[in-house]
Amino acid sequence: MAKISINMKSGEVAAKEIILGIDLGTTNSLVSYVKDGRPVLVKDRTGQSTLVPSVLHFSESGDLIVGDAAKDKLMTHPESTIYSVKRLLGKAYQDLSDYSNRLSYKIIDVEDQLVKVQVGDKFYSPIELSAEILKHLKQRVESELKVTANKAVITVPAYFNDAQRQATRDAGKLAGLEVLRIINEPTAAALAYGDQSEDTDETIAVYDLGGGTFDISILQLSDGVYDVLSTNGDTFLGGDDVDELIIKHWLEERGLTVSAMDEDKTLAQSVRLKAEQAKKHLSANNSFASGDFTLDREIFDTLISPLIETTLAKTKAALRDAELDSTDIDKIILVGGSTRIPLVKEKLSQLFNVEIYNEIDPDEVVAMGAALQADSLAGNQSDLLLLDVTPLSLGIETVGGLMDTVIPRNSKVPASVAKSYTTSVDGQANLKVAVFQGERDLVEHNRKLGEFILKGIPPMPAGIPKIKVHFVIDADGIIKIKAEEERTQTRTEITIKSQYGISEEEMGKMLIDSIKNAKVDMETKALVDAKNEGSALVFSAEKFIKQNKAILSEEEIATMSRQVADLKAVLDVTDKDVIYAKITVLNEYSEPLAERAMNHNISMAMKGQSLKD
Ligand code: ADP
Ligand code: MG
């Protein structure tokens, strides 16, 4: 496999230009830059901490605060204080299943689009919110160094899919940063480790348990070559889940269930903070007590044991994929705040029986690696070679809804693979190419990235056309796809557009436009999105009313019709929030009606079934 050098050594980047290394975390974000060859972490104004809580608060007057000050508002203003945005990045509502219920703020279901967060009468995309965190980090550096910083390397979990990576890139752009590279967090951690290590040839495991995600990567390091052998993880496993387990335990002690807190978001938030406090306390003590809330290490360990076992199972899976044994690992690098939990270290040393390396602060190691990578891209580091892998398989749908894998997971990136397909019907002129990411055999269980139609295939008997589908994954792990009919030299090239992301066309436009215009671009797009969503909802609501006259009461029909008319009336405004407000009213009102209609239709169908039996 060809090795790809990331060392440009071009000298195109001016020597004193600052390129940021950013760890955009679910819970905490950090920013770093390289000075005299060493990564430096930027501290907050008080000089106390390098961590910026990834929390945003919108005040009643519409001002935005980010970081520690926002975290303080979690309890007092749960509905206007936004946390864990990274968990929403690149996601549609249906991707979140019941996660949305766990949040103290409101996210809205926008059909076939990325989710939006609602604060008061305003709507924000996770991309915009992430951009605000990035801006805050950028400003931290700028005010400390009195320079402008326009370029960055941003890290993402290795397990991030295409939509999540694209969303991260877009957030960078929106923050006024040129994102030179998206790199995987474990790879960044390995870079920071390699930079400090005397050993030149070893196999390491990077175990990252943060607030929201778990990542495990196995890497082979030799003389500045960082070769990722395999990666595994879970985008829904981390310290937040540990907190949830404690909350559940406390509620059970009182004979309550989690739903007891559904109504009272302020109560839920304060219990959450108490649980986190207990957890952190237990990392250094054997028992916790605060008022009525108590917990000791033994019970805590029992509670979280299954969660940690899950991370170990994934670690073993990564080892298997790398075709290694636990004894082949020379060192384990700990990353993420949750690795401070003693049981994590205990269980890991049982599994590996090797040195657990935690000389570098597990909070800071990723940002440091990102800064080193940034420095390398500026041509200042020598002999760095980064060989990453794809976290998920990529393929296309074939007859019968089957997933045909084109690039298997754990393939080296950048990658470029072509595969040939043909038609199944005589004279077939069009071929639909639907692209999926995931490991399951049926595409319906995998994530759809998008689809396109190859048009104008000259008439031929079935099986004769030779359609080459070409997958390209760039160094950021972002995917582009083309298709062409080879036999007749009809070179129709189409680049896929991601299902939820920004289209290629829009992306190209954004690149050409200066970074300064990014904000305006996003606003225009957001308005167009709102209008499209609005008209789609009008259409489906009208159809719904027509089809369900028998199930709906006269009053319900009248109310819904009025709401539809209200929505129609605002489709031409220039303020997207006005449109979303009407969308939300209609959605909220019609949801239970839709459910009732569905139940009715299902029971009718079942009756039909039993008659036949
Ligand atoms: P992320 O990468 O998701 O932003 P971090 O690596 O910053 O997350 O880890 C944050 C998580 O670490 C939170 O769930 C936090 O409660 C947890 N954490 C921080 N310090 C400790 C500690 N001393 N003991 C246990 N958990 C901790
Ligand atoms: Mg992290």
XYZ file of C-alpha atoms and ligand atoms in Angstrom:
641
model
C 0.000 0.000 0.000
C 1.417 3.352 -0.997
C 2.272 5.599 1.871
C 1.053 9.138 1.738
C 3.174 11.868 3.114
C 1.489 14.666 4.974
C 4.694 16.606 5.136
C 4.358 19.351 2.549
C 7.567 21.191 3.313
C 6.395 23.638 0.718
C 7.318 26.800 2.487
C 4.054 28.222 1.188
C 2.905 28.895 4.704
C 4.611 31.917 6.176
C 6.890 31.037 9.058
C 5.163 32.973 11.795
C 1.654 32.065 10.803
C -0.240 30.335 13.580
C -2.142 27.198 12.684
C -4.431 25.987 15.419
C -4.783 22.437 16.617
C -8.330 22.066 17.903
C -9.896 19.262 19.907
C -13.589 19.998 19.434
C -14.979 17.778 22.170
C -18.473 16.747 23.181
C -17.865 17.940 26.706
C -14.714 20.029 26.553
C -12.785 21.657 23.746
C -9.154 22.724 23.706
C -6.909 24.719 21.429
C -3.183 24.409 20.970
C -0.411 25.688 18.704
C 3.221 24.816 18.266
C 5.870 27.193 19.550
C 9.561 26.421 19.088
C 8.687 22.888 18.097
C 6.567 22.158 21.182
C 2.778 22.114 21.476
C 1.431 24.804 23.786
C -2.061 24.628 25.276
C -3.939 27.893 25.503
C -5.387 28.648 28.930
C -8.447 30.639 29.890
C -8.212 34.221 31.085
C -7.694 33.232 34.692
C -4.802 31.021 33.632
C -6.470 28.131 35.454
C -7.679 25.734 32.826
C -7.007 24.637 29.282
C -10.478 23.124 28.966
C -13.325 25.095 27.460
C -16.628 23.426 28.326
C -18.424 22.844 25.017
C -21.469 24.655 26.345
C -23.342 27.654 24.922
C -25.872 29.852 26.631
C -28.261 32.246 24.950
C -29.291 35.026 27.295
C -32.751 36.553 27.194
C -31.347 39.625 25.479
C -30.024 37.345 22.761
C -26.360 37.432 23.760
C -24.317 34.286 23.439
C -21.800 33.050 25.979
C -19.521 30.068 25.522
C -17.490 27.938 27.930
C -17.315 28.089 31.716
C -19.736 30.994 32.054
C -22.246 29.069 29.965
C -21.745 25.897 31.992
C -22.831 27.825 35.083
C -26.203 28.354 33.401
C -26.897 24.652 32.924
C -28.892 24.512 36.108
C -30.539 27.914 36.140
C -31.390 28.068 32.423
C -31.616 24.457 31.201
C -33.684 25.292 28.126
C -31.393 27.979 26.754
C -28.083 26.332 27.627
C -26.821 23.958 24.992
C -24.365 21.126 25.695
C -23.184 17.979 23.858
C -23.714 19.630 20.473
C -21.164 17.252 18.990
C -23.638 14.427 19.539
C -26.053 16.181 17.186
C -23.513 17.072 14.525
C -24.297 15.541 11.155
C -27.366 13.797 12.555
C -30.964 13.701 11.471
C -33.685 13.393 14.092
C -34.250 9.714 13.392
C -30.546 9.023 14.037
C -30.939 10.166 17.617
C -33.706 7.729 18.649
C -34.493 8.410 22.306
C -31.409 10.544 22.945
C -33.358 13.729 22.305
C -35.474 13.022 25.421
C -32.379 13.128 27.577
C -31.543 16.687 26.612
C -32.726 19.631 28.668
C -33.048 21.812 25.586
C -35.288 21.338 22.628
C -34.324 19.806 19.334
C -36.767 19.720 16.503
C -37.546 17.063 13.988
C -36.999 18.360 10.513
C -37.850 15.672 8.021
C -34.898 14.453 5.946
C -32.682 17.228 7.256
C -30.133 17.680 9.968
C -31.605 18.363 13.396
C -31.978 21.882 14.724
C -31.834 23.190 18.245
C -34.596 25.507 19.374
C -33.951 28.240 21.910
C -36.925 30.532 22.459
C -38.137 31.452 18.993
C -34.759 30.900 17.347
C -33.438 27.800 15.608
C -29.804 26.826 15.315
C -28.071 24.043 13.459
C -25.440 22.031 15.344
C -22.998 23.329 12.717
C -23.671 26.940 13.730
C -23.390 26.064 17.412
C -20.106 24.208 16.916
C -18.848 27.175 14.927
C -19.477 29.379 17.956
C -17.299 27.115 20.098
C -14.581 27.193 17.442
C -14.790 30.986 17.258
C -14.367 31.172 21.004
C -11.226 29.006 20.829
C -9.855 31.060 17.947
C -10.406 34.260 19.900
C -8.643 32.813 22.920
C -5.500 32.360 20.883
C -5.845 35.672 19.103
C -6.222 37.644 22.296
C -3.321 35.852 23.936
C -0.887 36.059 21.027
C -2.198 39.264 19.444
C -2.201 37.637 16.017
C -5.000 36.471 13.777
C -5.413 32.750 13.333
C -7.177 31.679 10.158
C -6.176 28.074 9.759
C -6.754 24.984 11.813
C -6.523 21.244 12.098
C -9.622 19.910 13.848
C -9.925 16.466 15.379
C -12.946 14.150 15.225
C -13.588 10.691 16.676
C -12.258 8.000 14.353
C -15.781 6.606 14.301
C -17.295 9.773 12.780
C -19.066 9.093 9.513
C -19.016 11.189 6.390
C -21.872 13.481 7.421
C -20.281 14.178 10.790
C -16.903 14.981 9.233
C -18.481 17.281 6.682
C -20.431 19.015 9.428
C -17.208 19.564 11.387
C -15.545 21.054 8.330
C -18.504 23.330 7.718
C -18.412 24.482 11.330
C -14.758 25.422 10.903
C -15.532 27.378 7.778
C -18.348 29.180 9.495
C -16.008 30.129 12.323
C -13.731 31.797 9.784
C -11.161 29.037 9.796
C -9.675 27.308 6.841
C -9.718 23.691 7.936
C -6.462 22.285 6.607
C -7.195 18.797 7.766
C -9.661 16.791 9.798
C -7.751 14.147 11.755
C -8.893 11.387 14.012
C -8.576 12.001 17.729
C -6.697 8.763 18.524
C -4.244 9.455 15.732
C -3.670 12.921 17.149
C -3.094 11.389 20.584
C -0.565 8.999 19.072
C 1.243 11.939 17.448
C 1.528 13.676 20.811
C 2.722 10.484 22.419
C 5.215 9.729 19.623
C 6.581 13.223 19.953
C 7.554 12.490 23.565
C 8.538 8.860 23.304
C 12.122 7.676 23.030
C 11.065 4.377 21.469
C 10.983 4.468 17.722
C 9.239 1.203 17.016
C 6.135 0.132 18.939
C 2.556 -0.947 18.719
C 0.208 1.136 20.809
C -3.462 1.180 21.714
C -5.099 4.566 22.134
C -8.056 4.192 24.491
C -10.229 7.314 24.525
C -13.209 7.499 26.862
C -14.573 11.029 26.855
C -17.923 12.530 27.748
C -19.876 11.338 24.752
C -17.832 8.960 22.698
C -15.552 5.988 23.023
C -12.761 5.341 20.549
C -10.121 2.676 20.405
C -7.356 2.619 17.810
C -4.400 0.343 17.346
C -1.358 1.985 15.778
C 2.047 0.892 14.647
C 4.657 3.612 15.199
C 8.014 3.382 13.530
C 10.424 6.232 12.871
C 7.785 8.891 12.533
C 5.342 6.729 10.597
C 1.928 6.547 12.268
C 0.174 3.601 10.775
C -3.359 3.031 12.054
C -3.979 -0.708 11.936
C -7.586 -0.676 13.065
C -10.149 1.397 14.826
C -13.418 0.782 16.624
C -15.699 2.666 18.956
C -19.109 3.943 19.843
C -20.480 7.434 19.270
C -22.926 6.915 22.129
C -20.748 5.776 24.986
C -18.922 7.942 27.494
C -18.918 9.786 30.792
C -22.462 11.101 30.166
C -23.635 7.507 30.320
C -21.775 6.986 33.577
C -23.662 9.992 34.981
C -26.938 8.504 33.739
C -26.196 5.239 35.533
C -25.643 7.090 38.793
C -28.876 9.063 38.349
C -30.780 5.875 37.647
C -29.310 4.305 40.759
C -30.296 7.268 42.922
C -33.821 7.276 41.520
C -34.194 3.541 42.012
C -33.105 3.940 45.625
C -36.095 6.249 45.981
C -38.421 3.977 44.085
C -38.587 6.330 41.107
C -37.919 5.937 37.406
C -36.074 8.311 35.122
C -39.377 9.569 33.727
C -39.956 11.168 37.143
C -37.665 13.957 35.977
C -39.079 14.403 32.490
C -41.234 17.337 33.482
C -38.733 19.229 35.577
C -35.702 20.055 33.475
C -34.094 22.141 36.200
C -34.313 19.267 38.661
C -32.963 16.862 36.045
C -30.017 19.125 35.350
C -29.112 19.574 39.005
C -29.221 15.817 39.614
C -27.019 15.385 36.547
C -24.422 17.787 37.907
C -24.562 16.067 41.298
C -23.972 12.693 39.635
C -20.951 14.034 37.768
C -19.601 15.482 40.991
C -19.962 12.095 42.693
C -18.245 10.326 39.805
C -15.252 12.651 39.816
C -14.986 12.432 43.579
C -14.891 8.639 43.377
C -11.902 8.779 41.023
C -9.826 9.805 44.043
C -11.905 8.650 47.030
C -13.796 5.597 48.183
C -17.106 7.188 48.987
C -19.203 10.199 48.141
C -21.790 11.937 50.263
C -23.584 15.207 49.637
C -26.849 15.781 51.452
C -29.160 12.909 50.609
C -26.983 11.685 47.794
C -24.442 9.019 48.635
C -22.442 6.534 46.631
C -19.502 4.300 47.379
C -16.845 2.943 45.074
C -18.022 -0.644 45.234
C -21.573 0.148 44.103
C -20.261 2.612 41.543
C -17.922 -0.016 40.091
C -20.772 -2.514 39.852
C -22.957 0.062 38.106
C -20.428 0.964 35.452
C -18.852 -2.442 34.984
C -21.016 -3.380 31.946
C -20.181 -0.066 30.286
C -16.464 -0.639 30.686
C -16.836 -4.239 29.535
C -18.369 -2.856 26.346
C -15.275 -0.748 25.752
C -13.086 -3.808 26.350
C -15.093 -5.874 23.884
C -14.593 -3.158 21.287
C -10.899 -3.037 22.140
C -10.666 -6.769 21.509
C -12.507 -6.344 18.219
C -9.987 -3.698 17.168
C -7.152 -6.064 18.073
C -8.727 -8.820 15.996
C -9.094 -6.467 13.024
C -5.423 -5.546 13.364
C -4.643 -9.282 13.508
C -2.923 -8.799 16.825
C -3.028 -10.354 20.229
C -3.248 -8.400 23.491
C 0.382 -9.357 24.153
C 1.458 -7.540 20.960
C 0.578 -4.171 22.472
C 3.553 -2.303 23.930
C 1.695 0.583 25.476
C -1.779 1.909 26.131
C -2.286 5.635 25.811
C -5.150 6.959 27.892
C -7.205 9.776 26.462
C -10.327 11.554 27.734
C -11.563 12.649 31.143
C -13.363 9.380 31.842
C -10.104 7.397 31.846
C -9.537 8.944 35.281
C -12.047 6.411 36.625
C -9.919 3.837 38.495
C -11.922 0.838 37.246
C -10.973 1.735 33.657
C -7.284 1.393 34.424
C -7.836 -1.748 36.496
C -9.749 -3.525 33.752
C -7.344 -2.406 31.046
C -4.319 -3.698 32.920
C -6.107 -7.012 33.442
C -6.636 -7.296 29.709
C -3.238 -6.131 28.514
C -0.723 -6.541 31.256
C 1.370 -3.682 29.826
C 2.351 -0.172 30.767
C -0.503 2.293 30.840
C 0.895 5.576 29.686
C -0.533 8.688 31.240
C 2.391 11.093 31.370
C 0.500 13.444 29.094
C -2.708 14.839 30.557
C -5.531 12.723 29.040
C -7.509 15.930 28.517
C -4.787 17.659 26.542
C -3.169 14.946 24.479
C -5.537 15.218 21.487
C -5.206 18.990 21.101
C -1.432 18.664 21.372
C -1.389 16.112 18.573
C -3.609 18.335 16.432
C -1.134 21.193 16.919
C 1.756 18.940 15.920
C -0.118 17.928 12.808
C -0.839 21.591 12.055
C 2.844 22.360 12.433
C 3.672 19.514 10.120
C 1.283 20.875 7.489
C 3.064 24.216 7.819
C 6.233 22.396 6.844
C 7.930 22.747 10.196
C 8.044 19.141 11.364
C 10.105 16.600 9.560
C 9.509 12.949 8.879
C 5.882 12.672 9.911
C 3.805 10.160 8.046
C 0.183 9.589 8.918
C -1.658 6.550 7.649
C -5.245 6.496 8.820
C -8.062 4.084 8.102
C -11.778 4.227 7.290
C -13.945 3.503 10.326
C -16.911 2.089 8.396
C -17.377 0.149 5.195
C -18.684 1.949 2.140
C -20.785 0.406 -0.538
C -23.770 0.634 -2.799
C -27.195 -0.919 -2.850
C -27.638 -3.812 -5.231
C -30.729 -5.827 -6.214
C -32.788 -6.929 -3.213
C -31.583 -4.154 -0.930
C -28.231 -5.767 -0.377
C -25.121 -3.847 0.615
C -22.279 -4.388 -1.811
C -19.118 -3.201 -0.095
C -16.720 -1.216 -2.255
C -14.275 -0.001 0.416
C -14.166 -2.253 3.499
C -13.724 -0.700 6.905
C -10.185 -0.296 8.173
C -8.933 0.443 4.640
C -6.136 2.993 4.427
C -7.117 6.560 3.587
C -6.835 8.442 1.332
C -8.337 5.721 -0.809
C -9.592 5.359 -4.326
C -11.446 2.216 -5.406
C -13.520 1.472 -8.493
C -15.962 -1.371 -8.997
C -18.001 -2.333 -12.039
C -21.743 -2.905 -12.164
C -24.269 -3.561 -14.862
C -27.968 -3.227 -15.651
C -30.654 -5.780 -14.789
C -33.240 -4.921 -17.464
C -32.949 -4.867 -21.272
C -32.573 -1.359 -22.661
C -32.239 0.171 -19.192
C -31.339 3.851 -19.664
C -30.927 4.957 -16.065
C -29.165 3.410 -13.105
C -29.754 4.502 -9.549
C -26.649 4.432 -7.412
C -27.444 4.587 -3.687
C -24.451 4.852 -1.395
C -24.362 3.484 2.146
C -21.956 3.363 5.061
C -21.983 0.525 7.600
C -21.349 -3.135 8.264
C -24.753 -4.769 7.868
C -25.722 -6.911 4.904
C -28.982 -5.142 4.223
C -28.683 -1.494 3.285
C -31.733 -0.608 5.348
C -29.631 -1.206 8.452
C -26.788 0.977 7.266
C -26.563 4.733 6.932
C -27.520 6.211 3.607
C -25.040 8.808 2.439
C -26.919 9.735 -0.685
C -27.916 8.620 -4.129
C -27.754 9.728 -7.710
C -28.968 8.523 -11.065
C -26.640 7.777 -13.938
C -28.684 8.826 -16.962
C -28.411 8.249 -20.674
C -27.073 4.710 -20.817
C -27.401 3.741 -24.522
C -29.901 0.890 -25.090
C -28.239 -2.485 -24.590
C -29.376 -5.902 -23.380
C -29.300 -6.397 -19.594
C -25.867 -7.234 -18.269
C -23.983 -5.653 -21.148
C -23.302 -2.075 -19.964
C -20.218 -1.736 -17.811
C -20.783 0.914 -15.200
C -17.773 1.852 -13.184
C -18.498 3.359 -9.781
C -15.523 5.156 -8.351
C -15.178 5.907 -4.634
C -12.626 8.452 -3.449
C -11.930 9.160 0.223
C -9.721 12.153 0.873
C -7.303 12.658 3.773
C -10.131 14.063 5.911
C -12.121 10.888 5.469
C -14.663 12.696 3.293
C -16.180 10.748 0.437
C -16.776 11.573 -3.211
C -18.282 9.204 -5.752
C -18.446 9.110 -9.538
C -20.043 6.758 -12.046
C -19.519 6.230 -15.749
C -20.620 3.836 -18.469
C -17.386 2.518 -19.918
C -18.343 0.319 -22.854
C -19.850 3.128 -24.913
C -17.391 5.736 -23.673
C -20.314 7.746 -22.312
C -18.420 9.505 -19.639
C -21.070 10.750 -17.333
C -19.362 11.833 -14.207
C -21.417 12.603 -11.192
C -20.179 13.517 -7.811
C -22.464 12.411 -5.069
C -24.006 14.842 -2.720
C -24.283 13.776 0.829
C -27.834 13.177 1.977
C -27.938 15.797 4.677
C -24.809 17.813 4.086
C -24.126 20.683 1.810
C -24.120 19.799 -1.880
C -20.949 19.745 -3.952
C -22.126 22.786 -5.828
C -22.747 24.743 -2.675
C -19.477 23.507 -1.226
C -17.560 24.690 -4.286
C -19.238 28.048 -4.080
C -18.380 28.370 -0.425
C -14.765 27.574 -1.160
C -14.555 30.154 -3.894
C -16.262 32.793 -1.814
C -14.011 34.194 0.801
C -14.189 32.750 4.280
C -15.672 36.051 5.369
C -18.801 35.287 3.399
C -19.303 31.880 4.962
C -21.761 33.209 7.494
C -23.924 34.824 4.827
C -23.836 31.614 2.781
C -25.049 29.571 5.685
C -27.822 32.009 6.389
C -29.015 31.891 2.818
C -28.946 28.135 2.877
C -30.731 28.045 6.197
C -33.536 30.201 4.776
C -33.846 28.021 1.686
C -33.946 24.950 3.942
C -36.688 26.504 6.033
C -38.770 27.314 2.956
C -38.327 23.826 1.562
C -39.256 22.234 4.844
C -42.247 24.530 5.148
C -43.631 23.707 1.707
C -43.008 19.986 2.209
C -44.928 20.106 5.469
C -47.835 22.026 3.893
C -48.046 19.371 1.229
C -47.961 16.411 3.596
C -50.324 18.002 6.114
C -52.921 18.732 3.426
C -52.648 15.163 2.207
C -52.944 13.879 5.761
C -56.148 15.833 6.403
C -57.676 14.589 3.169
C -56.831 10.950 3.855
C -57.875 10.876 7.484
C -61.172 12.780 7.504
C -62.855 9.793 9.153
C -60.448 9.661 12.082
C -60.132 13.384 12.812
C -62.719 15.464 14.612
C -64.139 18.549 12.935
C -62.288 20.733 15.396
C -58.996 18.984 14.694
C -59.452 19.395 10.972
C -60.251 23.079 11.440
C -57.253 23.680 13.700
C -54.838 21.864 11.446
C -56.166 23.592 8.348
C -55.707 26.938 10.036
C -52.134 26.047 11.010
C -51.413 24.953 7.447
C -52.768 28.264 6.176
C -50.622 30.129 8.719
C -47.539 28.299 7.543
C -48.355 28.919 3.876
C -48.701 32.609 4.645
C -45.137 32.929 5.954
C -43.297 30.896 3.299
C -42.150 34.086 1.589
C -40.648 35.853 4.565
C -36.884 36.334 4.884
C -36.609 35.293 8.517
C -36.206 31.519 8.794
C -37.207 31.551 12.444
C -40.684 32.805 11.575
C -41.115 29.823 9.262
C -39.774 27.354 11.808
C -42.083 28.735 14.455
C -45.095 27.867 12.287
C -43.584 24.509 11.346
C -43.192 23.668 15.016
C -46.768 24.643 15.869
C -48.132 22.449 13.089
C -45.753 19.575 13.856
C -46.556 19.549 17.528
C -50.268 19.671 16.984
C -50.329 17.042 14.260
C -47.945 14.545 15.844
C -50.483 12.899 18.210
C -53.066 12.970 15.433
C -50.653 11.215 13.104
C -49.973 8.651 15.783
C -53.674 8.052 16.299
C -54.189 7.702 12.567
C -51.301 5.267 12.404
C -52.665 3.147 15.259
C -56.074 3.169 13.653
C -54.634 2.153 10.310
C -52.549 -0.591 11.896
C -55.499 -2.058 13.769
C -57.604 -1.909 10.605
C -54.849 -3.739 8.808
C -54.667 -6.334 11.581
C -58.400 -6.890 11.438
C -58.085 -7.451 7.720
C -55.339 -9.933 8.441
C -57.318 -11.961 10.992
C -60.333 -12.160 8.680
C -58.165 -13.751 6.052
C -56.672 -16.265 8.505
P -14.970 14.813 25.349
O -13.783 14.314 24.620
O -16.198 14.005 25.101
O -15.190 16.272 25.216
P -13.481 14.759 27.832
O -12.330 13.955 27.414
O -13.269 16.190 28.127
O -14.719 14.568 26.880
O -14.110 14.015 29.092
C -15.199 14.534 29.724
C -15.758 13.468 30.602
O -14.771 13.108 31.565
C -16.970 13.939 31.354
O -17.968 12.940 31.320
C -16.419 14.145 32.735
O -17.435 13.959 33.710
C -15.387 13.061 32.808
N -14.365 13.323 33.835
C -13.588 14.407 33.965
N -12.806 14.295 35.047
C -13.113 13.096 35.608
C -12.657 12.397 36.763
N -11.737 12.919 37.559
N -13.198 11.179 37.021
C -14.135 10.646 36.229
N -14.609 11.253 35.135
C -14.100 12.468 34.828
Mg -12.182 14.004 23.529
